[in-house]
Structures are given as C-alpha cells and as structure tokens.
Coordinates of C-alpha atoms in Angstrom, one line a residue:
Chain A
X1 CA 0.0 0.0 0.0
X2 CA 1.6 2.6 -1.3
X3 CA -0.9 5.5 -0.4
X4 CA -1.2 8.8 -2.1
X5 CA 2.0 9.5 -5.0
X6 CA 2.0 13.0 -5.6
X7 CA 5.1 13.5 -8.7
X8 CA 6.3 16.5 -10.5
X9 CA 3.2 18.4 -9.9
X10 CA 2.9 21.9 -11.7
X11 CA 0.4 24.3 -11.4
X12 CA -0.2 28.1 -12.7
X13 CA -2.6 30.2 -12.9
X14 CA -2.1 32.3 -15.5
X15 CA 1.3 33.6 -16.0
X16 CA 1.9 32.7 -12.2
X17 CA 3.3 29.6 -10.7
X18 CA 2.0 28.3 -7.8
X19 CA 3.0 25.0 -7.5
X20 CA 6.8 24.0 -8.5
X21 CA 7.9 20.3 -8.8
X22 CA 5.8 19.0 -5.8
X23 CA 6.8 15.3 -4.9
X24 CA 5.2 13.6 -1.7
X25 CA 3.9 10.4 -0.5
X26 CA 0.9 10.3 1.7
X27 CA 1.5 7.0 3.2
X28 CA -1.9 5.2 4.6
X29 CA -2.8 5.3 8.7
X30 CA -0.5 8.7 9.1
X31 CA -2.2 12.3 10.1
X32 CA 0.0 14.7 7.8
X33 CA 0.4 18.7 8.4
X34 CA 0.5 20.2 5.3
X35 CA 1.7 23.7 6.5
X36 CA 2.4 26.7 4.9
X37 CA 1.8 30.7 4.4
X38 CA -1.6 32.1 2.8
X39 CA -0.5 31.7 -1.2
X40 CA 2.1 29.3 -0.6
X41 CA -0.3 26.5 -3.0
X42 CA -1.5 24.3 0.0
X43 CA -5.6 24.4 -1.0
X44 CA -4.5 24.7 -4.8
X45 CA -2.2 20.7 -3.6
X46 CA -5.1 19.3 -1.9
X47 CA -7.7 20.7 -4.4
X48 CA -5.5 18.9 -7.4
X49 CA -5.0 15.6 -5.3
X50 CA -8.8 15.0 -5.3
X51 CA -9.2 15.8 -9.0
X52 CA -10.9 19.3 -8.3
X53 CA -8.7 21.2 -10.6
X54 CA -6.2 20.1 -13.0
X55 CA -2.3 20.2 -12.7
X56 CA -0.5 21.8 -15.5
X57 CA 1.8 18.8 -15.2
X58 CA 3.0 15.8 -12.9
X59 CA 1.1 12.6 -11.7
X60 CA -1.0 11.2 -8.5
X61 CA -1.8 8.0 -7.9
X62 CA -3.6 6.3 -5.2
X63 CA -2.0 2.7 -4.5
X64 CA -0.7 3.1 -8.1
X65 CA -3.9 4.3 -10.2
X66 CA -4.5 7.6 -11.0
X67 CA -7.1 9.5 -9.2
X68 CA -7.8 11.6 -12.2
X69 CA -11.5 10.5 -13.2
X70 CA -11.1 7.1 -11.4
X71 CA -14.1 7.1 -9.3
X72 CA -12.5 4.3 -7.5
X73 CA -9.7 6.2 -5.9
X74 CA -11.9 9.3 -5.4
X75 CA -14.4 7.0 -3.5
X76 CA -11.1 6.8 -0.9
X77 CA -10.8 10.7 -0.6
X78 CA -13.1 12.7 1.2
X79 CA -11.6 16.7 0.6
X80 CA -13.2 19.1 3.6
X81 CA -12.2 22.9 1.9
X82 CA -12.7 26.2 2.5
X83 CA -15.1 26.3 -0.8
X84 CA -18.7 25.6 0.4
X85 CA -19.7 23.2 -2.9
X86 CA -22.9 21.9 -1.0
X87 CA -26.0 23.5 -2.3
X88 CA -27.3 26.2 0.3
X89 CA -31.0 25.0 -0.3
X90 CA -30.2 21.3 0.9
X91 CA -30.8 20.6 4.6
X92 CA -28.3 19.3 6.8
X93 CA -29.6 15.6 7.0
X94 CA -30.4 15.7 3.5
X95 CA -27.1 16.0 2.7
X96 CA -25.5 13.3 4.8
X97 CA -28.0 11.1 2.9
X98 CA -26.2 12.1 -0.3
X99 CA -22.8 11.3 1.2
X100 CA -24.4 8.0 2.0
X101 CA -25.7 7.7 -1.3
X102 CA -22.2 8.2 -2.9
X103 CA -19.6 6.8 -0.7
X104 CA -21.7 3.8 1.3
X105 CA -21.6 3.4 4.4
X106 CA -22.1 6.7 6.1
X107 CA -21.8 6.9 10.0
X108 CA -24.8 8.0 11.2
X109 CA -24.8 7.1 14.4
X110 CA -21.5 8.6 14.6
X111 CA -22.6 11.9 12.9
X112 CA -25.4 12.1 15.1
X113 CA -23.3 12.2 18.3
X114 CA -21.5 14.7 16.9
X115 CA -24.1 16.8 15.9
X116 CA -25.5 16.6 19.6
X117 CA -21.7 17.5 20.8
X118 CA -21.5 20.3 18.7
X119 CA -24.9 21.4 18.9
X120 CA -25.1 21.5 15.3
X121 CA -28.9 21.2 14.5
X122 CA -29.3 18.8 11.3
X123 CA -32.8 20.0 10.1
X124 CA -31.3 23.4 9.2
X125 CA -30.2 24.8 5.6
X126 CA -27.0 24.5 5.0
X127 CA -27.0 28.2 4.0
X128 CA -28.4 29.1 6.8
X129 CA -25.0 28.4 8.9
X130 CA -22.7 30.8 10.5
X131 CA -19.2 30.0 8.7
X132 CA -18.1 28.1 12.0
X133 CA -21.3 25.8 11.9
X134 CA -20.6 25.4 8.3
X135 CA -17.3 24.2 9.1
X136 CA -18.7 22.1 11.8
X137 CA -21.0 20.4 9.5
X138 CA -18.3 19.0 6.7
X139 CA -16.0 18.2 10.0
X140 CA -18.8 16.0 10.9
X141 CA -18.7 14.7 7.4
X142 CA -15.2 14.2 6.9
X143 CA -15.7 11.9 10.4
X144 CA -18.3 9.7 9.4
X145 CA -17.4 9.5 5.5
X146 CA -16.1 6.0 4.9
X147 CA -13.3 7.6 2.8
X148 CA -9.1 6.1 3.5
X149 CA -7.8 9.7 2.8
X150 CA -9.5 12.6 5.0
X151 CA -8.1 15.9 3.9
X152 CA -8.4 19.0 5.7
X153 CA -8.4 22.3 4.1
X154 CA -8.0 24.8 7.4
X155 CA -10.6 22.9 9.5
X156 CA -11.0 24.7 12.3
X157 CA -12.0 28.1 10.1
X158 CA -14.4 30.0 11.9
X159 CA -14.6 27.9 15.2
X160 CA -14.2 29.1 18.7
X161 CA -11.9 27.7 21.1
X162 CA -13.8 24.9 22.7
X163 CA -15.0 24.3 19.4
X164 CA -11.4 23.4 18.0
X165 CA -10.4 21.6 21.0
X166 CA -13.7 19.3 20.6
X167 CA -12.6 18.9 17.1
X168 CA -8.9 17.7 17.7
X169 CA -10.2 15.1 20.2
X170 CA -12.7 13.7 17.7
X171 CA -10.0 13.5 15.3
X172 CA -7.6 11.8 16.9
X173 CA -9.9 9.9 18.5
X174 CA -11.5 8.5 15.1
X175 CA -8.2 8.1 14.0
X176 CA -7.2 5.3 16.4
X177 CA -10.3 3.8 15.9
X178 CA -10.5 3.8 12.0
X179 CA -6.9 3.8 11.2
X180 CA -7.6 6.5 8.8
X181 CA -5.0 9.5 7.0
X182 CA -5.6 12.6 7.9
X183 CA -4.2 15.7 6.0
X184 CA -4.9 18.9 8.1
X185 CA -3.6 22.0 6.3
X186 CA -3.8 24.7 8.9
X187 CA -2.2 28.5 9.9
X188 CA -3.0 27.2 13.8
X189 CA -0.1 24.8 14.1
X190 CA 0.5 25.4 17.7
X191 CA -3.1 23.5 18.8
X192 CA -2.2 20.7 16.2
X193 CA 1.3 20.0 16.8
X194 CA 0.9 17.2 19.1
X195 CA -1.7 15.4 16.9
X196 CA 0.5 15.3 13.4
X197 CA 3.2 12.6 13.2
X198 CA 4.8 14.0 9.4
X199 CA 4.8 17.5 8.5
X200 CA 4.8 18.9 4.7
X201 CA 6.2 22.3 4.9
X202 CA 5.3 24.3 1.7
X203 CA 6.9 27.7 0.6
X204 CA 6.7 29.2 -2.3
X205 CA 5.0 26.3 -4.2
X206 CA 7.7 23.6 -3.1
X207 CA 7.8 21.2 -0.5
X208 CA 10.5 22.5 1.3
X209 CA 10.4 20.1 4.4
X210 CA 9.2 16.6 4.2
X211 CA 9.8 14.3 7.5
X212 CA 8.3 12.9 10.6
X213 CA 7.3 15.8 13.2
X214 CA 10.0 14.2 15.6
X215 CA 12.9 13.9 12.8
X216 CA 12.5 17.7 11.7
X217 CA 12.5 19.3 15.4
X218 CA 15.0 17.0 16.3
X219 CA 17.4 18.4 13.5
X220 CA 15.9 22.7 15.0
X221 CA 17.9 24.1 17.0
X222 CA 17.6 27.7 19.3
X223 CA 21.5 29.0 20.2
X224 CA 20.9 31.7 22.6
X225 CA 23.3 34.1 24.9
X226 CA 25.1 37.1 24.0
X227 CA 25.0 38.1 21.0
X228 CA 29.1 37.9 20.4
X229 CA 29.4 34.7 21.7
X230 CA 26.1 33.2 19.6
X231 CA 27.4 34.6 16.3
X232 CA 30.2 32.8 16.6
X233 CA 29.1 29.5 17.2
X234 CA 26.6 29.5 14.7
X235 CA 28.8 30.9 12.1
X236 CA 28.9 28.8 9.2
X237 CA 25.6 26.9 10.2
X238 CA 22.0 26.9 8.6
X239 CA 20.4 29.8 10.5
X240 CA 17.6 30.0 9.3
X241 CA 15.9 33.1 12.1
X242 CA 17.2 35.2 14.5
X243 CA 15.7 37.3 17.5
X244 CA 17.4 40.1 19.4
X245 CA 17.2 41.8 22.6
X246 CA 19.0 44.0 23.4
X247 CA 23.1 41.8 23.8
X248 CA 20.9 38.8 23.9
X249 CA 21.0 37.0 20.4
X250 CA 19.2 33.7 19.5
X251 CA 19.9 32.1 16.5
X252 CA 17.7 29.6 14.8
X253 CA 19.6 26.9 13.2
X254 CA 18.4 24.1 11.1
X255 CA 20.5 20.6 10.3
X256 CA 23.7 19.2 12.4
X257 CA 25.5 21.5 14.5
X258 CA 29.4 21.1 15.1
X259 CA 30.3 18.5 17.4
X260 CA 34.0 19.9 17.1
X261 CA 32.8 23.7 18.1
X262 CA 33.1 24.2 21.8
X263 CA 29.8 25.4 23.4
X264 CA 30.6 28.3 25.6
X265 CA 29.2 28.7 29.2
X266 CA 27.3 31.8 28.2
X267 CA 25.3 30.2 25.2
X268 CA 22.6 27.7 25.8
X269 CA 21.4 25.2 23.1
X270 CA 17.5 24.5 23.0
X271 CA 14.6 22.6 21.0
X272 CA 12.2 25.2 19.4
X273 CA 8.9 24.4 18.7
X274 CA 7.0 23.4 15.8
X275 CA 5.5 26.8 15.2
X276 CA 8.8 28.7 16.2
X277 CA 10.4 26.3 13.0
X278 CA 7.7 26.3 10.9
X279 CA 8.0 30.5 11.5
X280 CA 11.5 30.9 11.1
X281 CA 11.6 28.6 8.0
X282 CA 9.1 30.4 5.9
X283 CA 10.1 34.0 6.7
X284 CA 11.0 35.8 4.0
X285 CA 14.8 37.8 4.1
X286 CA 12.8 41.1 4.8
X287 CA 10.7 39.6 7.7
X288 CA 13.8 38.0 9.5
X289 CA 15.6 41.3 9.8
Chain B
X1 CA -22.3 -1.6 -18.3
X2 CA -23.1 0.4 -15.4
X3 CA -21.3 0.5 -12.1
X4 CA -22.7 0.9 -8.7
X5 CA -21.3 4.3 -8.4
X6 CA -23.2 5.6 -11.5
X7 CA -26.3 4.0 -10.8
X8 CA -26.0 5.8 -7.2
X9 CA -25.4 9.1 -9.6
X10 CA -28.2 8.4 -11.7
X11 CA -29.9 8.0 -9.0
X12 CA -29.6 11.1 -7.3
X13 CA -29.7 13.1 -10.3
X14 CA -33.0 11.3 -11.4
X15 CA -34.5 12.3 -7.9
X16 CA -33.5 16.0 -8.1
X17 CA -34.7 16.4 -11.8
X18 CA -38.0 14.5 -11.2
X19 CA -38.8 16.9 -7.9
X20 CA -37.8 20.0 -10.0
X21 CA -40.6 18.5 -12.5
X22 CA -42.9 18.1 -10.4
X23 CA -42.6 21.3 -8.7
X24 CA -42.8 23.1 -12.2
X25 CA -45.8 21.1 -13.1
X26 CA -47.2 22.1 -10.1
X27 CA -47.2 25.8 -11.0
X28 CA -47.9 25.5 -14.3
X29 CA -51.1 23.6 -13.4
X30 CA -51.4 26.9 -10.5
X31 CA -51.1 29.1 -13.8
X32 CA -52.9 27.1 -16.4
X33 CA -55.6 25.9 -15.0
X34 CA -56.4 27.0 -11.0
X35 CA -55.2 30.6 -11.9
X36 CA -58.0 31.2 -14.9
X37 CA -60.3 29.0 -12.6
X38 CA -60.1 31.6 -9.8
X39 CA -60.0 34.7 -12.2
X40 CA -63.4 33.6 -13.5
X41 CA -64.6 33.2 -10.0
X42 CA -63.8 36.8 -8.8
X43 CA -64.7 38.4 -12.2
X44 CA -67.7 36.1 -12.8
X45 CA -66.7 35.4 -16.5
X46 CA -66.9 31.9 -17.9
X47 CA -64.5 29.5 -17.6
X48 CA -64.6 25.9 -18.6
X49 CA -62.4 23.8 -16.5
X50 CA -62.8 20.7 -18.7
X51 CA -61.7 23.1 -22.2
X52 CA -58.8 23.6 -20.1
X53 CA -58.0 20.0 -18.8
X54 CA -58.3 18.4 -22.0
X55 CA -56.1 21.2 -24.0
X56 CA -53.3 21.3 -21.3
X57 CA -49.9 21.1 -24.1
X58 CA -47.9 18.6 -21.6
X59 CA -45.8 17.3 -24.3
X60 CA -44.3 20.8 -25.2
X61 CA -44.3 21.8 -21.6
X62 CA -42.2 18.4 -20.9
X63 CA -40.3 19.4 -23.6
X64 CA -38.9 22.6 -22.6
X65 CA -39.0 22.3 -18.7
X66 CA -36.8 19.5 -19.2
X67 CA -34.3 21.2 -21.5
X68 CA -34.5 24.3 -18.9
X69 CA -33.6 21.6 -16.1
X70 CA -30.4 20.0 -18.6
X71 CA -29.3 23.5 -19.0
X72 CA -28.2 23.5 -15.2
X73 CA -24.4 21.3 -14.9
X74 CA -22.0 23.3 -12.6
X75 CA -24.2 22.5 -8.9
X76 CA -24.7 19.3 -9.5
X77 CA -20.8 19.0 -10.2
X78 CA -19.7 20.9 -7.2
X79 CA -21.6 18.4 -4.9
X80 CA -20.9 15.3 -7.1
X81 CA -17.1 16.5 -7.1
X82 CA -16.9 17.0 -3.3
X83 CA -18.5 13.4 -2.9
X84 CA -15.7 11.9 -5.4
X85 CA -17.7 11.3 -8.0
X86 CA -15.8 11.7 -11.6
X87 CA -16.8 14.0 -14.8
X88 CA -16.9 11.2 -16.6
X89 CA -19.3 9.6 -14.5
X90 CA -21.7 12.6 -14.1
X91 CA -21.8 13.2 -17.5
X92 CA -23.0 9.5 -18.2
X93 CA -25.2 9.8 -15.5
X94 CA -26.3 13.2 -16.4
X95 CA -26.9 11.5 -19.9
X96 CA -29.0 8.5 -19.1
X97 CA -31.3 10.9 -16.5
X98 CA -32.3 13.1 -19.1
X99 CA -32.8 10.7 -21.6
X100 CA -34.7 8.8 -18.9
X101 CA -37.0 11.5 -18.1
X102 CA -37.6 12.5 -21.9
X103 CA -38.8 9.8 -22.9
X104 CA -41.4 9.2 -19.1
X105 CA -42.1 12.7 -19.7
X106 CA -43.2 12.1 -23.5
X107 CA -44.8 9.1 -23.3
X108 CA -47.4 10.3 -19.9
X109 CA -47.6 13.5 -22.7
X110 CA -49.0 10.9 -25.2
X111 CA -50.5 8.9 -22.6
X112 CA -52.7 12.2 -21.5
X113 CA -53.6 13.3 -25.2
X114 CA -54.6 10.3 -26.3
X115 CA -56.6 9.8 -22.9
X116 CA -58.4 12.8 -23.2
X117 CA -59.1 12.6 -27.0
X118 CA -61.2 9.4 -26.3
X119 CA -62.9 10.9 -22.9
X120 CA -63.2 14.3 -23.2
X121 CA -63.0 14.4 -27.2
X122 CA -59.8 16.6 -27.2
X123 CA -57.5 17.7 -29.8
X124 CA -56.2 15.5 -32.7
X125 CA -52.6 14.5 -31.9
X126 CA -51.9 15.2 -36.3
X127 CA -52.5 18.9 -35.8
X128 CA -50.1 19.1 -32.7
X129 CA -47.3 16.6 -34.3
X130 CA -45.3 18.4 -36.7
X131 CA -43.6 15.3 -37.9
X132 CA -47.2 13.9 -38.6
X133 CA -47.9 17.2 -40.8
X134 CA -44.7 16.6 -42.7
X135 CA -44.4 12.9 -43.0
X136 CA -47.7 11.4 -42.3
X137 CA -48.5 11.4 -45.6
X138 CA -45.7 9.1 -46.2
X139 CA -47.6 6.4 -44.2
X140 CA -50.3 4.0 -46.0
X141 CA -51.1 2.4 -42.7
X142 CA -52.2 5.3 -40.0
X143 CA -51.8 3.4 -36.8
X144 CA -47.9 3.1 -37.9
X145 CA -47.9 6.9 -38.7
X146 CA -49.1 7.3 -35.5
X147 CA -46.5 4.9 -33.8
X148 CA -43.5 6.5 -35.6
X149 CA -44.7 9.8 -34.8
X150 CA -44.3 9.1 -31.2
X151 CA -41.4 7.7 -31.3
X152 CA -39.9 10.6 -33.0
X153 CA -41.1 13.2 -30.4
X154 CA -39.8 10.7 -27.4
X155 CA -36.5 11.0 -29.3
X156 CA -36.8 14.4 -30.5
X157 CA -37.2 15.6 -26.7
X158 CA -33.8 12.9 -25.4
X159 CA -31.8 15.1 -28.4
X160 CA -33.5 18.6 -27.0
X161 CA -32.4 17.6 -23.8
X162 CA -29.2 15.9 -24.7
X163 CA -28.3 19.4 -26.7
X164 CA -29.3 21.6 -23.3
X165 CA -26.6 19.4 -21.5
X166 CA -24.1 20.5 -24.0
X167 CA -25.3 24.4 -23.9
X168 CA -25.5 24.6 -19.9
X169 CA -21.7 22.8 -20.0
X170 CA -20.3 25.3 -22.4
X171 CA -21.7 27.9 -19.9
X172 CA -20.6 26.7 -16.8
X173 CA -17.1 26.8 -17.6
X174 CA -17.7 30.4 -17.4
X175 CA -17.8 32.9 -14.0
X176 CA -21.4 34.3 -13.5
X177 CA -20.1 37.6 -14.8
X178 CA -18.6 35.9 -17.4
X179 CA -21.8 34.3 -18.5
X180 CA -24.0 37.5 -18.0
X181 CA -21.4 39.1 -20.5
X182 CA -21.9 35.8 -23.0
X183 CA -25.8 36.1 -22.5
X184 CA -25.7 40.1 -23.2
X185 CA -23.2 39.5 -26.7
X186 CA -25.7 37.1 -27.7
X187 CA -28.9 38.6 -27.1
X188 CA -27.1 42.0 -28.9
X189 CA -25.6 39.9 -31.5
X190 CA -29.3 38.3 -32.1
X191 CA -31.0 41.4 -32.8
X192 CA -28.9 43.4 -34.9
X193 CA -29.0 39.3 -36.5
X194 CA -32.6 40.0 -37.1
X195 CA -33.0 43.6 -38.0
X196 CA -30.0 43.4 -40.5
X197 CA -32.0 40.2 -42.0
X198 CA -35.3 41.8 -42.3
X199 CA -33.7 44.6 -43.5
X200 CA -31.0 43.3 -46.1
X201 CA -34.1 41.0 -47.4
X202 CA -37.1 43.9 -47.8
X203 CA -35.6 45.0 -50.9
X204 CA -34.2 42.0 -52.8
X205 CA -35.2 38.3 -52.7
X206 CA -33.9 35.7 -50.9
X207 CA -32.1 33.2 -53.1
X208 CA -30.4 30.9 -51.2
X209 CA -27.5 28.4 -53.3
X210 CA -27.6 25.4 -54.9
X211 CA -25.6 23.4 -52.4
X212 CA -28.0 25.0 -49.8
X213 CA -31.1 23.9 -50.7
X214 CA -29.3 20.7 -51.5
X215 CA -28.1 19.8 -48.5
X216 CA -31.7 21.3 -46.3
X217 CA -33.5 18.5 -49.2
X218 CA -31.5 16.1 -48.0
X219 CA -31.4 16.7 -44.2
X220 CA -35.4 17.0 -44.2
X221 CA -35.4 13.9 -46.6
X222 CA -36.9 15.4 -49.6
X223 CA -36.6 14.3 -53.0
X224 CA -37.6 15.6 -56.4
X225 CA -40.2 13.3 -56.9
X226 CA -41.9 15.6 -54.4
X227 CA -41.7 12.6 -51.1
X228 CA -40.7 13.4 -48.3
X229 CA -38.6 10.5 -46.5
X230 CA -39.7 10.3 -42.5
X231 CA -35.9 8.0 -42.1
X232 CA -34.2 11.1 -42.9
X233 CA -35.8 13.2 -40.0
X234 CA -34.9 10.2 -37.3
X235 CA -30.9 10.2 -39.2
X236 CA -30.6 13.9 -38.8
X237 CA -31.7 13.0 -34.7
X238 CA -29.8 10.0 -33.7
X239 CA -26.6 12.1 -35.1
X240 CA -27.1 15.0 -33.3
X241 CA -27.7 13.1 -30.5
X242 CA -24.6 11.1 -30.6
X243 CA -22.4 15.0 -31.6
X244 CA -24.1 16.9 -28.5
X245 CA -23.3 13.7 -26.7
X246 CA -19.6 13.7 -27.2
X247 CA -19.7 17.4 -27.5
X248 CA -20.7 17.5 -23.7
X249 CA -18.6 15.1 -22.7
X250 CA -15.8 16.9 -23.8
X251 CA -16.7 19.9 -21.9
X252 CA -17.7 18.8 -18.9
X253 CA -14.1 16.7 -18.8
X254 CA -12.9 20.0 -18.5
X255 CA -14.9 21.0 -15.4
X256 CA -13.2 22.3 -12.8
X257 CA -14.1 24.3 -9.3
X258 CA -14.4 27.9 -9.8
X259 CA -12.9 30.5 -7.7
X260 CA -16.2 32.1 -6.7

C-alpha cells in the first residue's frame, strides 16, 4: 500500500506559478500537516489531489492508479475545503444522505453524536449556517465518511476555542479507531502539533520540508546568549531566524551542528517548537531582519 | 455496463430532476388551470375547467421544462465533485437521466392526449405533431404513422435535452459575470442578427444556393419526386444526438471548481 503519489506536480494560474515540482507520499494510517503561508499552493495541492482542478503537469496515484477520473480512488478521498460546494438550499440531514448515497456506508450514528456535541442542528439549511457551523457540518462529514484519505483544508476556520479543542479530540480519537489519513492543512499549528506525526512544509509552491514531526525538530535548533558569543558559534551553520534583545541574540539553526565547536558557558542550546520552525523557516529575508 | 457508483449518480440526479418537475408542473397547473379557474370566479366570467384539462400542451411543456432543467451542470458537479464522483461519471449519469425522463415525460404526454381525446374528445394529436404534418402522408397504414410519430417526439425531446446538456456545460465553464457578459453578446448579436435580416431581405429576394437547398432536401429527406422520406428526420436526430453527446462530454471533462 503505497498511499497517495503526488510527482512532479505543476500548477499556474495564469502567468503565475503556484506549485513548482511537488513530490510527496501520503502514506496510509498517518495524520499529515500540510503547513504553509496564505499563497504558498496548499488548498490549490489538496484541491488537485482530489481531482478538483487540474495540474499543469505531474502525476498522482492512489496505491498506483491515478485518481484523475477514477471514481475508484476518489471513492477513498473525502476533501473538507474552505469552498462551500454543497447546495445552500439542501438541509443538513439531506445532505448526509447524499454522502451515504455516494460513498456507502455513512456513520450516522456517529454523525449524530457529533451533531449533539456540537450542537449542530441537522434540520437546518446548510446556507443558513454561520461559517463556523458550516465548518462544523463538513467536519462531521469528513468523520463519518467511509473515505481512507481525510483531507483538511484549514478545519477549524471560523470555530471558537472549545469548538477546535472538541474537534482535535474527535480527530484523533477517530483516528485510532479507523486507522484513517488525515491531511490537516492549517495556519493554527501550535493547537495541532501534538496530533501530526509527518509535517509537509510548503513555501513558495515547493515542499521544502518533508519528515516525521519528531525527525525535523530534532534536527531545529535555538542558540541563545550574548549576541558575540552566539554569532560565533553559529557561524557557518544553517540559520535559518534570529531574535534580538537587546546583547541577547538567538539564532535559529536548522541541520547538524558542530560536534567539534566548543559550546561556551554563556550560550545555551534549545529545542524550538513546531511553530517557532515552521515561523523561522518560511520568513522571507525582509521579515527576518 | 453500469457501475454501482453511477447507478447511485443516476440515481440522485433522477430524484432532483423528477422533484424540479414536479414542482414546475405544479405551477404550471397553479397558472394554467387553477389561476384562470379563480379569475373567473372573482370576475364572474366563464371558464370551462374541462376546455382547459383536456387542451393542457404537456408534451411541449415536458419538452422545454426538461431542457431548462439539462441546461443546469456546474451544482450538481460541485456536490458530485466534493463526494468523489468523476466528470466522466456525471456526464454519463447526467446522460441517461435526461434521456430517462424525456422519454417518461413524452410518453405520460402521449398517454394524457390520447386519454383525453377518447374521454373528453380533445384535440387531434396530427394537428399538434409536426412530424405527422410533414411525413404522415408518407404512411399508408395510419396506426404506424401514429406509432413512428411518437417515437420521433420521445426521441426528438432525449436530443433537446441531450443538446441543453451541452449548452448549460459550455456555460458553466464560465464565472457568472462571465456568463451575464456571454448572455448580453448574444442577445445584442441576435437582434442586430434579425433587424439586419429583415432589413437586407425587404428589398431584394432571398435566393439561397444550390448546395444550400441541396443539402436542407437532404437533411429534411426530400426528393424531387416531391416525397418526403420520415428516415431522414430520425438520421438527422440519432446524429445530433450522438455530436451533442460527445460534444458535452468533452466539456464537462474540462470542469473544474471555480474561484467564486
């Protein structure tokens, strides 16, 4: 089982390019971040994965077919996006049944639960819903769908606190039970860090990281002390951010640091967090200075 | 061969277009019947509810409801899409409902005339066929006229329906303001069309070419012994058919969510 081949993907719109090259794997019974800056191609990747656009070039298969017009591997994707493509005039329950009707073998029970837990009312209109409830809705979907590949275009958009937190549980939750992959593409990687097990990092249209969660922070590193002392023992390095105050330097540095180098006293070596990475990794020159 | 998927499809899409039906019968039989029925009761004129049963025009109400309801592509694509179904497979779905419900439609439309010809003495279906006006001559036996002539409005409305597809595609690959811009060229473009026509033609005679009338002879089945050949008619249909067929395949494989 292969799982999800994305190769050589190429995407513009217009004279601009928005996705460059993109090679992944989406391996199955995994829960992916797909993380990157507004613009940086994430929606425009997960749109073209389940055939809702077209690449300009490049391949995707699904256990070695291509999902483009195979009903077969698109019956194992569910996408959840920011793009609202259920009719406002269905009701709620309505459309679940047309998720039943298409996929087989629809959760109710399960989306029913939900529904109660979110107090998500399932006679309404679906265009009747506050943009959080409408996310709430094709959360619940994405749940209960009998799809392999859940993919999450910014999930949480729209809901409050508890909301979110109530979401992440389900999540992880459904995915020990099921077994399913999950592909979250999100802004709010602090709240999700601890669910994802393999980041994506996206920037510019390319993949720029591509690694288990644990692999990439444990190659991060935050040199900090005065700012003399900091410069040069990270001189040389990958440092990738910097903050300053006042003498007090800390340098972000990403990939192996020298062994040989002697730390001084004065510096101290830390683990940044995913955020603080994903931050200093997809600043652009003018927004580290 | 059909897979479970696009039976599901069909399915659906059958359900939807029959409701939408319904729900325009219902109004036109609010407009054309319990509308005038009420009018007459407020204003006292007279108003004969059986006149109005029996000469209710379902076939060509069918006819262009249906083609209205083929005309509509991109909704049905977005939720189809985002329940990872395939163009391909909404198109042949999209396909076999409308040809489905052209030929129900029809044949209830025949059903009803002939119905209330024999109870309530209504019109004669000859004066409302225009392939029986045409060809029906052709036809020694009139019980086969008849038969053909059905036959040639069930698949006369699948083509209709099956060319809407095709039009309603070819617009939804467009933005709204794209398409109100389309609809505006068009309705300009056909009325300069027809005053430059009527004008161009007041003052000197139409004479259309050779190869013109030529090839309309041969479409319509005519030849110079003065016949008229009703194959020709059900040619010209099963070939369109099978052009706005592929035609709308091709464009709705190019379907694609719209930033909107």
């Amino acid at each position: 089982m292969e799982g999800i081949v994305v190769k050589g993907i190429q995407k513009n719109f217009g004279k601009k390019t928005v996705l460059q090259d993109v090679d992944l794997q989406i391996k199955p019974g995994k829960i992916y971040g797909l993380l990157g800056r507004n613009g940086a191609g994430k929606s425009t990747l997960l749109s073209i994965i389940a055939n809702r656009i077209f690449p300009n070039m490049g391949t995707i298969t699904l256990d070695g077919q291509t999902v483009f017009e195979n009903d077969k591997a698109l019956g194992q994707m569910y996408l959840m996006s920011e793009r609202n493509l259920y009719s406002k005039s269905s009701k709620l329950k309505h459309l679940l049944g047309t998720t039943e009707l298409l996929y087989g073998n629809f959760d109710y029970e399960y989306a029913y639960q939900l529904a109660e837990k979110f107090s998500l009312d399932l006679n309404q209109k679906f265009g009747k819903l506050s943009t959080g409830y409408r996310s709430i809705f094709k959360l619940i979907v994405s749940l209960c769908v009998p799809a392999k590949y859940i993919l999450l275009d910014e999930p949480v958009l729209g809901l409050d606190a508890n909301h979110r937190e109530l979401f992440y549980r389900e999540m992880v939750d459904n995915y020990v039970k099921t077994g399913k992959t999950f592909v979250i593409s999100t802004h709010l990687i602090e709240e999700i860090t601890n669910s994802l097990e393999h980041i994506f990092i996206i920037k510019n249209g390319q993949i720029i990281i591509d690694g288990d969660v644990e692999d990439v922070l444990n190659k991060a590193y935050l040199v900090s002390g005065p700012a003399k002392e900091v410069a040069q023992y990270t001189a040389g390095l990958n440092v990738i951010g910097q903050e300053k105050l006042g003498n007090i330097q800390g340098d972000y540095v990403f990939g192996k640091l020298d062994s040989e180098r002697v730390l001084p006293d004065t510096v101290t070596v830390e683990k940044p967090n995913l955020q603080k990475l994903f931050i200093n990794l997809t600043n652009t020159k003018e927004e580290n200075k | 061969m059909i897979t479970a998927k696009e039976k599901s499809v069909v399915f659906y899409l059958f359900k939807r277009v029959f409701r939408q039906l319904l729900f325009v019968f219902m109004w036109f039989l609010i407009g054309g019947v319990i509308f005038p029925m009420t009018l007459s009761l407020i204003t006292g004129s007279n108003y004969n509810l059986l006149q109005a049963i029996r000469s209710l025009e379902l076939g060509p109400t069918f006819y262009l409801v249906i083609g209205c309801l083929a005309l509509l592509s991109y909704d049905d694509f977005k939720l189809l899409i985002q329940n990872g179904v395939s163009r391909y497979t909404y198109w042949k779905a999209k396909v076999i409902t409308f040809i489905g419900i052209s030929v129900l439609s029809q044949t209830i439309a025949i059903i009803y005339f002939f119905l209330m010809r024999l109870i309530l003495n209504g019109n004669r279906w000859e004066d409302y066929s225009l392939f029986m006006q045409v060809y029906g001559g052709f036809f020694k036996n009139t019980t086969i006229a008849y038969l053909v002539s059905f036959i040639f409005a069930i698949l006369s409305a699948g083509v209709f329906s099956l060319s809407c597809i095709l039009v309603g595609s070819i617009f939804s690959l467009f933005t709204k303001r794209q398409r109100r811009l389309i609809i505006l060229a068009l309705i300009t473009l056909f009325i300069v069309g027809i005053a430059t026509i009527s004008n161009t033609y007041q003052h000197i005679a139409f004479n259309a070419e050779p190869w013109f009338v030529n090839t309309l002879n041969f479409l319509v089945g005519y030849d110079k012994g003065g016949t008229l050949n009703p194959t020709m008619p059900f040619i010209d249909m099963v070939l369109l058919g099978i052009i706005v067929c592929f035609g709308s395949l091709q464009v709705i494989k190019r379907f694609k969510i719209r930033n909107e």
